[in-house]
Tab-separated table of C-alpha atoms in Angstrom:
chain	number	residue	atom	x	y	z
A	1	GLN	CA	26.772	-31.682	-43.175
A	2	VAL	CA	26.037	-28.483	-45.035
A	3	GLN	CA	27.690	-25.104	-45.282
A	4	LEU	CA	25.584	-22.009	-45.818
A	5	VAL	CA	26.992	-18.876	-47.411
A	6	GLU	CA	24.934	-15.715	-47.264
A	7	SER	CA	25.051	-12.716	-49.543
A	8	GLY	CA	22.936	-9.786	-50.614
A	9	GLY	CA	22.921	-7.597	-47.550
A	10	GLY	CA	23.577	-3.894	-47.642
A	11	SER	CA	22.226	-0.450	-46.910
A	12	VAL	CA	19.007	0.847	-48.397
A	13	GLN	CA	16.568	3.666	-47.857
A	14	PRO	CA	13.156	3.073	-46.330
A	15	GLY	CA	10.849	1.633	-48.931
A	16	GLY	CA	13.695	-0.005	-50.774
A	17	SER	CA	14.295	-3.653	-51.527
A	18	LEU	CA	16.984	-6.238	-51.035
A	19	ARG	CA	17.265	-9.891	-51.864
A	20	LEU	CA	19.260	-12.080	-49.545
A	21	SER	CA	20.711	-15.338	-50.772
A	22	CYS	CA	21.765	-18.377	-48.819
A	23	ALA	CA	23.723	-20.860	-50.896
A	24	ALA	CA	24.068	-24.368	-49.553
A	25	SER	CA	26.995	-26.667	-50.201
A	26	ARG	CA	24.750	-29.540	-51.092
A	27	SER	CA	21.378	-30.200	-52.587
A	28	ILE	CA	18.640	-28.578	-50.568
A	29	THR	CA	16.040	-31.062	-51.697
A	30	SER	CA	16.942	-33.256	-48.732
A	31	ILE	CA	16.799	-30.397	-46.225
A	32	ASN	CA	13.606	-30.446	-44.242
A	33	LEU	CA	13.455	-26.789	-43.300
A	34	MET	CA	15.268	-23.617	-44.255
A	35	GLY	CA	14.706	-20.071	-43.229
A	36	TRP	CA	15.929	-16.789	-41.874
A	37	TYR	CA	16.371	-15.272	-38.456
A	38	ARG	CA	17.407	-11.740	-37.703
A	39	GLN	CA	19.175	-10.183	-34.759
A	40	ALA	CA	19.082	-6.470	-34.079
A	41	PRO	CA	21.235	-4.812	-31.412
A	42	GLY	CA	19.520	-4.937	-28.057
A	43	LYS	CA	16.695	-7.082	-29.342
A	44	GLN	CA	15.894	-10.760	-29.224
A	45	ARG	CA	16.463	-13.014	-32.156
A	46	GLU	CA	13.414	-13.123	-34.388
A	47	LEU	CA	12.355	-15.815	-36.791
A	48	VAL	CA	11.629	-13.927	-39.981
A	49	ALA	CA	10.594	-16.659	-42.371
A	50	ARG	CA	10.871	-20.359	-42.930
A	51	ILE	CA	10.048	-22.706	-45.733
A	52	ILE	CA	9.445	-26.422	-45.608
A	53	ASN	CA	10.711	-28.697	-48.317
A	54	GLY	CA	7.821	-28.764	-50.690
A	55	GLY	CA	7.029	-25.090	-50.576
A	56	SER	CA	5.057	-24.223	-47.445
A	57	ALA	CA	6.238	-20.911	-46.058
A	58	GLN	CA	5.603	-18.965	-42.861
A	59	TYR	CA	6.431	-15.400	-41.946
A	60	ALA	CA	6.695	-13.259	-38.889
A	61	ASP	CA	3.822	-10.830	-38.539
A	62	SER	CA	6.282	-7.968	-38.749
A	63	VAL	CA	7.318	-8.891	-42.292
A	64	ASN	CA	4.281	-10.671	-43.637
A	65	GLY	CA	3.224	-9.128	-46.915
A	66	ARG	CA	6.595	-7.495	-47.475
A	67	PHE	CA	9.046	-10.398	-47.462
A	68	THR	CA	9.013	-13.548	-49.545
A	69	ILE	CA	11.061	-16.668	-48.956
A	70	SER	CA	11.741	-18.965	-51.867
A	71	THR	CA	14.082	-21.712	-52.976
A	72	ASP	CA	15.910	-22.543	-56.153
A	73	ASN	CA	16.778	-26.203	-56.016
A	74	ALA	CA	18.960	-26.044	-59.114
A	75	LYS	CA	21.154	-23.457	-57.402
A	76	ASN	CA	20.919	-24.992	-53.929
A	77	THR	CA	19.851	-21.606	-52.678
A	78	VAL	CA	17.176	-20.105	-50.498
A	79	TYR	CA	16.258	-16.461	-50.943
A	80	LEU	CA	14.629	-13.787	-48.895
A	81	GLN	CA	13.127	-11.053	-51.021
A	82	MET	CA	12.608	-7.999	-48.847
A	83	ASN	CA	10.405	-5.204	-50.136
A	84	SER	CA	9.071	-2.029	-48.559
A	85	LEU	CA	11.901	-2.096	-46.083
A	86	LYS	CA	11.558	-0.200	-42.835
A	87	PRO	CA	14.192	1.035	-40.395
A	88	GLU	CA	13.041	-1.591	-37.925
A	89	ASP	CA	14.130	-4.254	-40.404
A	90	THR	CA	17.722	-3.297	-39.681
A	91	ALA	CA	19.492	-6.363	-38.331
A	92	VAL	CA	21.945	-9.092	-39.085
A	93	TYR	CA	20.114	-11.771	-40.995
A	94	TYR	CA	21.073	-15.410	-40.563
A	95	CYS	CA	19.882	-18.236	-42.724
A	96	PHE	CA	19.510	-21.711	-41.327
A	97	ALA	CA	18.928	-25.227	-42.497
A	98	ASP	CA	17.784	-28.272	-40.596
A	99	LEU	CA	19.409	-31.480	-41.731
A	100	LEU	CA	19.959	-34.821	-40.018
A	101	LEU	CA	18.633	-33.559	-36.693
A	102	ARG	CA	21.018	-30.600	-36.655
A	103	ARG	CA	20.592	-26.920	-37.368
A	104	TYR	CA	23.184	-25.251	-39.552
A	105	TRP	CA	23.721	-21.513	-39.782
A	106	GLY	CA	24.985	-19.039	-42.298
A	107	GLN	CA	27.557	-16.449	-41.334
A	108	GLY	CA	25.089	-13.588	-41.218
A	109	THR	CA	24.631	-10.599	-43.469
A	110	GLN	CA	23.954	-7.036	-42.380
A	111	VAL	CA	20.844	-5.232	-43.550
A	112	THR	CA	20.619	-1.542	-42.750
A	113	VAL	CA	17.571	0.544	-43.581
A	114	SER	CA	17.978	4.243	-42.983
A	115	SER	CA	17.596	7.639	-44.555
């Protein structure tokens, strides 16, 4: 069992940056996989990034080179650093963690990129 609490969303101008945080209620060292999805109105859910315990990360083509996923084991937190944000990045971002054959979800945090 793990609870995930997201923070860091907000509104920024194109080209700006945000860092999303996903704090877990337990050590993330035992979590096999963590990552981020996003859901924009009228669009399908998109896997943005994921990171395997040990450091291997993957990114969607749409964010590759702009976003970075990382973990801080001491803080039980996974981050999504988002740079060079574009309007099409606007969505609700959900973190997830896979533990004991179940997928757990954060509550979602809104990211809005507009002029």
